[in-house]
Amino acid sequence: MGELSRIAVARPALGHELARHRPELLRQARCLAGNAAEAHDLVEEVLDRAAGGVPDGNVRAWLYMLLVRCCRDHCRRQSGRGEASAESVGWPQVTETEFASALGRLSPSLRQIFELHEVYHLRYDDIAARLDLPVNAVAVKLRQAREKLQRMLSRALARGGR
Amino acid sequence: MRSRCRDVHAYADGELAGDAAASFREHLPECSRCLAQLEAIFALKGLAETSAAAITEAPITAQLPRVTRRWRPRWWLGLVGARAPKPRLG
């Protein structure tokens, strides 16, 4: 029985909520893990940790951060180190309105690349071909877009980190 | 900043090749800066995906140049289709 089935039996509402995010979790886990089996294990570990309940706020953002921490712990175990402690979490407290407002304040060229990558899930080379840019320029602009969003959302992050 | 730290965005996006990705995974547990950065990147991914409905209502991608197709009668398309090689899909 998978972790999701166990959660669905014990807590149907939570199981349903987590099942909604599972395909995207697996897609993101494939970027982090070395192979498909590891990605599957990472997602199972995320679901196991989420079985205790999800916090208020943006569940997808929280699950993705949990995925990163599971990946870090997985890497630690592989290199013979122990588990690490959990970090403070502020990101899930960012509201959709705050995020949309920050996104709207990005320059069109940065916003366009951010949306093509994070909403339409295009790879760097696809975006480069579509916008007639070098692949490096796409990578740089995507990084700039993220850094600007982080700066713009810093107030909401400070609130969530308390 | 260590050289591996520069790869954090490419790693998060699945754009690092096998050896480079493996090397970054070795680096990740010992670098709190990369971990924090990776968490931020993934949180933004989550926020963007959950705001996708609002974004796609007024997408910036609407400003992309589009390949527009002029209206043609069916007989004209048939004529062109007979001459041009058919595109291979998949």
PDB file of C-alpha atoms in Angstrom:
ATOM      1  CA  MET A   1       0.000   0.000   0.000  1.00  0.00           C
ATOM      2  CA  GLY A   2       1.434   3.394  -0.932  1.00  0.00           C
ATOM      3  CA  GLU A   3       1.679   6.264   1.516  1.00  0.00           C
ATOM      4  CA  LEU A   4      -1.180   8.082  -0.198  1.00  0.00           C
ATOM      5  CA  SER A   5      -3.524   5.093   0.158  1.00  0.00           C
ATOM      6  CA  ARG A   6      -2.706   4.862   3.861  1.00  0.00           C
ATOM      7  CA  ILE A   7      -3.449   8.565   4.345  1.00  0.00           C
ATOM      8  CA  ALA A   8      -6.660   8.315   2.284  1.00  0.00           C
ATOM      9  CA  VAL A   9      -7.938   5.517   4.519  1.00  0.00           C
ATOM     10  CA  ALA A  10      -7.063   7.291   7.767  1.00  0.00           C
ATOM     11  CA  ARG A  11      -7.878  10.860   6.726  1.00  0.00           C
ATOM     12  CA  PRO A  12      -9.866  11.008   3.467  1.00  0.00           C
ATOM     13  CA  ALA A  13      -9.908  14.814   3.156  1.00  0.00           C
ATOM     14  CA  LEU A  14      -6.133  15.082   3.605  1.00  0.00           C
ATOM     15  CA  GLY A  15      -5.610  12.121   1.261  1.00  0.00           C
ATOM     16  CA  HIS A  16      -7.684  13.860  -1.401  1.00  0.00           C
ATOM     17  CA  GLU A  17      -5.792  17.119  -0.944  1.00  0.00           C
ATOM     18  CA  LEU A  18      -2.408  15.394  -1.224  1.00  0.00           C
ATOM     19  CA  ALA A  19      -3.497  13.267  -4.201  1.00  0.00           C
ATOM     20  CA  ARG A  20      -4.262  16.496  -6.068  1.00  0.00           C
ATOM     21  CA  HIS A  21      -0.609  17.566  -5.749  1.00  0.00           C
ATOM     22  CA  ARG A  22       1.025  14.169  -6.272  1.00  0.00           C
ATOM     23  CA  PRO A  23       1.559  14.298 -10.072  1.00  0.00           C
ATOM     24  CA  GLU A  24       3.281  17.693  -9.859  1.00  0.00           C
ATOM     25  CA  LEU A  25       5.308  16.557  -6.850  1.00  0.00           C
ATOM     26  CA  LEU A  26       6.535  13.597  -8.850  1.00  0.00           C
ATOM     27  CA  ARG A  27       7.377  15.810 -11.822  1.00  0.00           C
ATOM     28  CA  GLN A  28       9.431  18.132  -9.602  1.00  0.00           C
ATOM     29  CA  ALA A  29      11.024  15.207  -7.763  1.00  0.00           C
ATOM     30  CA  ARG A  30      12.320  13.889 -11.095  1.00  0.00           C
ATOM     31  CA  CYS A  31      14.322  17.132 -11.450  1.00  0.00           C
ATOM     32  CA  LEU A  32      15.928  16.630  -8.034  1.00  0.00           C
ATOM     33  CA  ALA A  33      16.442  12.876  -7.890  1.00  0.00           C
ATOM     34  CA  GLY A  34      19.016  10.814  -9.695  1.00  0.00           C
ATOM     35  CA  ASN A  35      16.458   8.477 -11.229  1.00  0.00           C
ATOM     36  CA  ALA A  36      12.738   7.614 -11.365  1.00  0.00           C
ATOM     37  CA  ALA A  37      12.890   5.207  -8.411  1.00  0.00           C
ATOM     38  CA  GLU A  38      14.542   7.836  -6.202  1.00  0.00           C
ATOM     39  CA  ALA A  39      11.961  10.391  -7.304  1.00  0.00           C
ATOM     40  CA  HIS A  40       9.184   7.996  -6.302  1.00  0.00           C
ATOM     41  CA  ASP A  41      10.836   7.399  -2.906  1.00  0.00           C
ATOM     42  CA  LEU A  42      11.182  11.145  -2.352  1.00  0.00           C
ATOM     43  CA  VAL A  43       7.472  11.698  -3.034  1.00  0.00           C
ATOM     44  CA  GLU A  44       6.534   8.870  -0.674  1.00  0.00           C
ATOM     45  CA  GLU A  45       8.713  10.473   2.018  1.00  0.00           C
ATOM     46  CA  VAL A  46       7.045  13.851   1.433  1.00  0.00           C
ATOM     47  CA  LEU A  47       3.595  12.271   1.749  1.00  0.00           C
ATOM     48  CA  ASP A  48       4.685  10.454   4.893  1.00  0.00           C
ATOM     49  CA  ARG A  49       5.818  13.716   6.489  1.00  0.00           C
ATOM     50  CA  ALA A  50       2.651  15.483   5.288  1.00  0.00           C
ATOM     51  CA  ALA A  51       0.439  12.781   6.815  1.00  0.00           C
ATOM     52  CA  GLY A  52       0.471  14.657  10.113  1.00  0.00           C
ATOM     53  CA  GLY A  53      -1.442  17.472   8.455  1.00  0.00           C
ATOM     54  CA  VAL A  54      -0.760  20.419   6.203  1.00  0.00           C
ATOM     55  CA  PRO A  55      -0.380  23.976   7.517  1.00  0.00           C
ATOM     56  CA  ASP A  56      -2.556  26.938   6.543  1.00  0.00           C
ATOM     57  CA  GLY A  57      -1.434  28.781   3.459  1.00  0.00           C
ATOM     58  CA  ASN A  58      -0.211  27.581   0.110  1.00  0.00           C
ATOM     59  CA  VAL A  59      -0.106  23.777   0.334  1.00  0.00           C
ATOM     60  CA  ARG A  60       1.704  23.301  -2.992  1.00  0.00           C
ATOM     61  CA  ALA A  61       4.526  25.648  -1.954  1.00  0.00           C
ATOM     62  CA  TRP A  62       4.783  23.897   1.422  1.00  0.00           C
ATOM     63  CA  LEU A  63       4.913  20.441  -0.188  1.00  0.00           C
ATOM     64  CA  TYR A  64       7.614  21.574  -2.615  1.00  0.00           C
ATOM     65  CA  MET A  65       9.709  22.910   0.250  1.00  0.00           C
ATOM     66  CA  LEU A  66       9.196  19.630   2.060  1.00  0.00           C
ATOM     67  CA  LEU A  67      10.362  17.888  -1.115  1.00  0.00           C
ATOM     68  CA  VAL A  68      13.569  19.930  -1.099  1.00  0.00           C
ATOM     69  CA  ARG A  69      14.208  19.015   2.551  1.00  0.00           C
ATOM     70  CA  CYS A  70      13.507  15.333   1.858  1.00  0.00           C
ATOM     71  CA  CYS A  71      15.943  15.522  -1.049  1.00  0.00           C
ATOM     72  CA  ARG A  72      18.566  17.150   1.180  1.00  0.00           C
ATOM     73  CA  ASP A  73      18.037  14.439   3.846  1.00  0.00           C
ATOM     74  CA  HIS A  74      18.230  11.755   1.160  1.00  0.00           C
ATOM     75  CA  CYS A  75      21.560  13.207  -0.009  1.00  0.00           C
ATOM     76  CA  ARG A  76      22.774  13.333   3.616  1.00  0.00           C
ATOM     77  CA  ARG A  77      21.906   9.677   4.158  1.00  0.00           C
ATOM     78  CA  GLN A  78      23.650   8.712   0.931  1.00  0.00           C
ATOM     79  CA  SER A  79      26.811  10.487   2.045  1.00  0.00           C
ATOM     80  CA  GLY A  80      26.674   8.834   5.494  1.00  0.00           C
ATOM     81  CA  ARG A  81      25.538  11.908   7.422  1.00  0.00           C
ATOM     82  CA  GLY A  82      22.570  11.972   9.798  1.00  0.00           C
ATOM     83  CA  GLU A  83      19.249  13.771   9.484  1.00  0.00           C
ATOM     84  CA  ALA A  84      19.221  17.545   9.715  1.00  0.00           C
ATOM     85  CA  SER A  85      16.804  19.714  11.624  1.00  0.00           C
ATOM     86  CA  ALA A  86      13.866  21.400   9.895  1.00  0.00           C
ATOM     87  CA  GLU A  87      14.158  25.022   8.799  1.00  0.00           C
ATOM     88  CA  SER A  88      11.723  27.827   9.476  1.00  0.00           C
ATOM     89  CA  VAL A  89       9.130  28.174   6.776  1.00  0.00           C
ATOM     90  CA  GLY A  90       7.734  31.467   5.557  1.00  0.00           C
ATOM     91  CA  TRP A  91       6.918  30.885   1.903  1.00  0.00           C
ATOM     92  CA  PRO A  92       3.552  29.117   2.229  1.00  0.00           C
ATOM     93  CA  GLN A  93       2.182  32.230   3.976  1.00  0.00           C
ATOM     94  CA  VAL A  94       2.591  34.281   0.802  1.00  0.00           C
ATOM     95  CA  THR A  95      -0.928  34.798  -0.570  1.00  0.00           C
ATOM     96  CA  GLU A  96      -1.885  34.446  -4.230  1.00  0.00           C
ATOM     97  CA  THR A  97      -2.704  38.177  -4.304  1.00  0.00           C
ATOM     98  CA  GLU A  98       0.753  39.096  -2.971  1.00  0.00           C
ATOM     99  CA  PHE A  99       2.388  36.758  -5.459  1.00  0.00           C
ATOM    100  CA  ALA A 100       0.322  38.063  -8.398  1.00  0.00           C
ATOM    101  CA  SER A 101       1.135  41.632  -7.397  1.00  0.00           C
ATOM    102  CA  ALA A 102       4.879  40.878  -7.265  1.00  0.00           C
ATOM    103  CA  LEU A 103       4.698  39.057 -10.582  1.00  0.00           C
ATOM    104  CA  GLY A 104       2.932  42.052 -12.123  1.00  0.00           C
ATOM    105  CA  ARG A 105       5.804  44.300 -11.063  1.00  0.00           C
ATOM    106  CA  LEU A 106       8.414  42.251 -12.924  1.00  0.00           C
ATOM    107  CA  SER A 107       9.585  43.628 -16.244  1.00  0.00           C
ATOM    108  CA  PRO A 108       7.724  42.039 -19.188  1.00  0.00           C
ATOM    109  CA  SER A 109      10.800  40.166 -20.402  1.00  0.00           C
ATOM    110  CA  LEU A 110      11.513  38.617 -16.973  1.00  0.00           C
ATOM    111  CA  ARG A 111       7.837  37.846 -16.348  1.00  0.00           C
ATOM    112  CA  GLN A 112       7.477  36.221 -19.750  1.00  0.00           C
ATOM    113  CA  ILE A 113      10.372  33.841 -19.136  1.00  0.00           C
ATOM    114  CA  PHE A 114       9.226  33.090 -15.582  1.00  0.00           C
ATOM    115  CA  GLU A 115       5.701  32.239 -16.786  1.00  0.00           C
ATOM    116  CA  LEU A 116       6.881  30.145 -19.713  1.00  0.00           C
ATOM    117  CA  HIS A 117       9.019  28.101 -17.347  1.00  0.00           C
ATOM    118  CA  GLU A 118       6.939  27.858 -14.171  1.00  0.00           C
ATOM    119  CA  VAL A 119       3.404  27.917 -15.550  1.00  0.00           C
ATOM    120  CA  TYR A 120       3.819  26.357 -18.996  1.00  0.00           C
ATOM    121  CA  HIS A 121       6.734  24.142 -17.891  1.00  0.00           C
ATOM    122  CA  LEU A 122       8.886  24.831 -20.945  1.00  0.00           C
ATOM    123  CA  ARG A 123      12.551  23.872 -20.721  1.00  0.00           C
ATOM    124  CA  TYR A 124      15.341  26.430 -21.153  1.00  0.00           C
ATOM    125  CA  ASP A 125      16.032  25.441 -24.750  1.00  0.00           C
ATOM    126  CA  ASP A 126      12.339  25.566 -25.698  1.00  0.00           C
ATOM    127  CA  ILE A 127      12.030  29.073 -24.264  1.00  0.00           C
ATOM    128  CA  ALA A 128      15.247  30.104 -26.004  1.00  0.00           C
ATOM    129  CA  ALA A 129      13.936  28.841 -29.340  1.00  0.00           C
ATOM    130  CA  ARG A 130      10.572  30.486 -28.837  1.00  0.00           C
ATOM    131  CA  LEU A 131      11.996  33.877 -27.876  1.00  0.00           C
ATOM    132  CA  ASP A 132      15.038  33.678 -30.131  1.00  0.00           C
ATOM    133  CA  LEU A 133      17.470  34.043 -27.205  1.00  0.00           C
ATOM    134  CA  PRO A 134      20.612  32.130 -26.241  1.00  0.00           C
ATOM    135  CA  VAL A 135      19.904  29.408 -23.656  1.00  0.00           C
ATOM    136  CA  ASN A 136      22.286  31.138 -21.199  1.00  0.00           C
ATOM    137  CA  ALA A 137      20.245  34.322 -21.414  1.00  0.00           C
ATOM    138  CA  VAL A 138      17.104  32.372 -20.493  1.00  0.00           C
ATOM    139  CA  ALA A 139      18.865  30.899 -17.447  1.00  0.00           C
ATOM    140  CA  VAL A 140      20.128  34.325 -16.346  1.00  0.00           C
ATOM    141  CA  LYS A 141      16.742  36.023 -16.789  1.00  0.00           C
ATOM    142  CA  LEU A 142      14.934  33.250 -14.939  1.00  0.00           C
ATOM    143  CA  ARG A 143      17.362  33.619 -12.050  1.00  0.00           C
ATOM    144  CA  GLN A 144      16.880  37.403 -12.063  1.00  0.00           C
ATOM    145  CA  ALA A 145      13.097  36.989 -12.071  1.00  0.00           C
ATOM    146  CA  ARG A 146      13.266  34.694  -9.035  1.00  0.00           C
ATOM    147  CA  GLU A 147      15.633  36.986  -7.158  1.00  0.00           C
ATOM    148  CA  LYS A 148      13.374  39.990  -7.784  1.00  0.00           C
ATOM    149  CA  LEU A 149      10.279  38.056  -6.704  1.00  0.00           C
ATOM    150  CA  GLN A 150      12.085  37.014  -3.513  1.00  0.00           C
ATOM    151  CA  ARG A 151      12.999  40.617  -2.778  1.00  0.00           C
ATOM    152  CA  MET A 152       9.471  41.858  -3.484  1.00  0.00           C
ATOM    153  CA  LEU A 153       7.916  39.166  -1.300  1.00  0.00           C
ATOM    154  CA  SER A 154      10.352  39.617   1.571  1.00  0.00           C
ATOM    155  CA  ARG A 155       7.776  41.411   3.748  1.00  0.00           C
ATOM    156  CA  ALA A 156       5.295  38.538   3.401  1.00  0.00           C
ATOM    157  CA  LEU A 157       8.128  36.097   4.104  1.00  0.00           C
ATOM    158  CA  ALA A 158       9.082  37.921   7.297  1.00  0.00           C
ATOM    159  CA  ARG A 159       5.456  37.712   8.408  1.00  0.00           C
ATOM    160  CA  GLY A 160       5.272  33.964   7.645  1.00  0.00           C
ATOM    161  CA  GLY A 161       8.586  33.200   9.320  1.00  0.00           C
ATOM    162  CA  ARG A 162       7.458  34.553  12.678  1.00  0.00           C
TER     163      ARG A 162
ATOM    164  CA  MET B   1      30.177  31.420  -3.423  1.00  0.00           C
ATOM    165  CA  ARG B   2      31.464  27.955  -4.263  1.00  0.00           C
ATOM    166  CA  SER B   3      31.352  26.802  -7.845  1.00  0.00           C
ATOM    167  CA  ARG B   4      28.577  24.259  -7.170  1.00  0.00           C
ATOM    168  CA  CYS B   5      26.382  27.011  -5.711  1.00  0.00           C
ATOM    169  CA  ARG B   6      26.089  28.565  -9.155  1.00  0.00           C
ATOM    170  CA  ASP B   7      24.231  25.472 -10.362  1.00  0.00           C
ATOM    171  CA  VAL B   8      21.333  25.722  -7.928  1.00  0.00           C
ATOM    172  CA  HIS B   9      18.823  27.136 -10.431  1.00  0.00           C
ATOM    173  CA  ALA B  10      19.792  24.724 -13.192  1.00  0.00           C
ATOM    174  CA  TYR B  11      19.567  21.836 -10.707  1.00  0.00           C
ATOM    175  CA  ALA B  12      16.130  22.959  -9.499  1.00  0.00           C
ATOM    176  CA  ASP B  13      14.951  23.094 -13.097  1.00  0.00           C
ATOM    177  CA  GLY B  14      16.300  19.664 -14.022  1.00  0.00           C
ATOM    178  CA  GLU B  15      18.707  21.292 -16.476  1.00  0.00           C
ATOM    179  CA  LEU B  16      21.952  19.821 -15.099  1.00  0.00           C
ATOM    180  CA  ALA B  17      23.414  16.825 -16.894  1.00  0.00           C
ATOM    181  CA  GLY B  18      23.899  13.544 -14.979  1.00  0.00           C
ATOM    182  CA  ASP B  19      27.392  14.067 -13.520  1.00  0.00           C
ATOM    183  CA  ALA B  20      26.827  17.713 -12.697  1.00  0.00           C
ATOM    184  CA  ALA B  21      23.503  16.883 -11.014  1.00  0.00           C
ATOM    185  CA  ALA B  22      25.127  14.096  -8.980  1.00  0.00           C
ATOM    186  CA  SER B  23      27.895  16.475  -7.956  1.00  0.00           C
ATOM    187  CA  PHE B  24      25.316  19.048  -6.864  1.00  0.00           C
ATOM    188  CA  ARG B  25      23.465  16.418  -4.809  1.00  0.00           C
ATOM    189  CA  GLU B  26      26.737  15.718  -2.961  1.00  0.00           C
ATOM    190  CA  HIS B  27      27.172  19.425  -2.349  1.00  0.00           C
ATOM    191  CA  LEU B  28      23.593  20.114  -1.157  1.00  0.00           C
ATOM    192  CA  PRO B  29      23.753  18.637   2.390  1.00  0.00           C
ATOM    193  CA  GLU B  30      26.782  20.716   3.293  1.00  0.00           C
ATOM    194  CA  CYS B  31      25.562  24.063   1.953  1.00  0.00           C
ATOM    195  CA  SER B  32      22.808  25.798   3.889  1.00  0.00           C
ATOM    196  CA  ARG B  33      22.828  28.650   1.397  1.00  0.00           C
ATOM    197  CA  CYS B  34      21.968  26.323  -1.510  1.00  0.00           C
ATOM    198  CA  LEU B  35      19.296  24.600   0.569  1.00  0.00           C
ATOM    199  CA  ALA B  36      17.640  27.930   1.375  1.00  0.00           C
ATOM    200  CA  GLN B  37      17.898  28.958  -2.268  1.00  0.00           C
ATOM    201  CA  LEU B  38      16.454  25.664  -3.451  1.00  0.00           C
ATOM    202  CA  GLU B  39      13.549  25.998  -1.007  1.00  0.00           C
ATOM    203  CA  ALA B  40      12.848  29.503  -2.282  1.00  0.00           C
ATOM    204  CA  ILE B  41      12.938  28.355  -5.906  1.00  0.00           C
ATOM    205  CA  PHE B  42      10.538  25.507  -5.218  1.00  0.00           C
ATOM    206  CA  ALA B  43       8.242  27.694  -3.140  1.00  0.00           C
ATOM    207  CA  LEU B  44       8.041  30.102  -6.091  1.00  0.00           C
ATOM    208  CA  LYS B  45       7.283  27.154  -8.375  1.00  0.00           C
ATOM    209  CA  GLY B  46       4.439  26.153  -6.053  1.00  0.00           C
ATOM    210  CA  LEU B  47       3.100  29.696  -5.872  1.00  0.00           C
ATOM    211  CA  ALA B  48       3.280  30.105  -9.655  1.00  0.00           C
ATOM    212  CA  GLU B  49       1.447  26.832 -10.264  1.00  0.00           C
ATOM    213  CA  THR B  50      -1.325  27.603  -7.802  1.00  0.00           C
ATOM    214  CA  SER B  51      -1.679  31.096  -9.258  1.00  0.00           C
ATOM    215  CA  ALA B  52      -1.651  29.692 -12.785  1.00  0.00           C
ATOM    216  CA  ALA B  53      -5.390  30.237 -13.271  1.00  0.00           C
ATOM    217  CA  ALA B  54      -5.023  33.942 -12.531  1.00  0.00           C
ATOM    218  CA  ILE B  55      -1.873  34.172 -14.629  1.00  0.00           C
ATOM    219  CA  THR B  56      -3.385  32.449 -17.639  1.00  0.00           C
ATOM    220  CA  GLU B  57      -6.331  34.860 -17.585  1.00  0.00           C
ATOM    221  CA  ALA B  58      -3.938  37.646 -18.537  1.00  0.00           C
ATOM    222  CA  PRO B  59      -0.759  35.893 -19.606  1.00  0.00           C
ATOM    223  CA  ILE B  60       2.297  37.887 -20.517  1.00  0.00           C
ATOM    224  CA  THR B  61       2.811  35.177 -23.127  1.00  0.00           C
ATOM    225  CA  ALA B  62      -0.017  36.822 -25.075  1.00  0.00           C
ATOM    226  CA  GLN B  63       2.637  39.351 -26.044  1.00  0.00           C
ATOM    227  CA  LEU B  64       4.715  36.695 -27.770  1.00  0.00           C
ATOM    228  CA  PRO B  65       4.859  36.886 -31.537  1.00  0.00           C
ATOM    229  CA  ARG B  66       2.359  34.420 -32.923  1.00  0.00           C
ATOM    230  CA  VAL B  67       2.353  32.513 -36.132  1.00  0.00           C
ATOM    231  CA  THR B  68      -0.993  33.601 -37.564  1.00  0.00           C
ATOM    232  CA  ARG B  69      -2.837  31.627 -40.171  1.00  0.00           C
ATOM    233  CA  ARG B  70      -4.792  33.520 -42.789  1.00  0.00           C
ATOM    234  CA  TRP B  71      -8.184  32.135 -43.725  1.00  0.00           C
ATOM    235  CA  ARG B  72      -8.130  30.037 -46.885  1.00  0.00           C
ATOM    236  CA  PRO B  73     -10.903  28.105 -48.609  1.00  0.00           C
ATOM    237  CA  ARG B  74     -10.805  24.336 -48.184  1.00  0.00           C
ATOM    238  CA  TRP B  75      -9.965  23.739 -51.867  1.00  0.00           C
ATOM    239  CA  TRP B  76      -6.880  25.964 -51.513  1.00  0.00           C
ATOM    240  CA  LEU B  77      -5.619  24.048 -48.471  1.00  0.00           C
ATOM    241  CA  GLY B  78      -6.110  20.786 -50.374  1.00  0.00           C
ATOM    242  CA  LEU B  79      -4.072  22.171 -53.250  1.00  0.00           C
ATOM    243  CA  VAL B  80      -1.221  23.227 -50.968  1.00  0.00           C
ATOM    244  CA  GLY B  81      -1.416  19.976 -48.998  1.00  0.00           C
ATOM    245  CA  ALA B  82      -1.020  17.975 -52.222  1.00  0.00           C
ATOM    246  CA  ARG B  83       2.141  19.868 -53.121  1.00  0.00           C
ATOM    247  CA  ALA B  84       3.811  20.219 -49.750  1.00  0.00           C
ATOM    248  CA  PRO B  85       5.241  17.258 -47.852  1.00  0.00           C
ATOM    249  CA  LYS B  86       3.031  16.330 -44.904  1.00  0.00           C
ATOM    250  CA  PRO B  87       4.505  17.233 -41.519  1.00  0.00           C
ATOM    251  CA  ARG B  88       5.388  14.211 -39.428  1.00  0.00           C
ATOM    252  CA  LEU B  89       3.899  14.270 -35.980  1.00  0.00           C
ATOM    253  CA  GLY B  90       5.324  12.490 -32.961  1.00  0.00           C
TER     254      GLY B  90
END
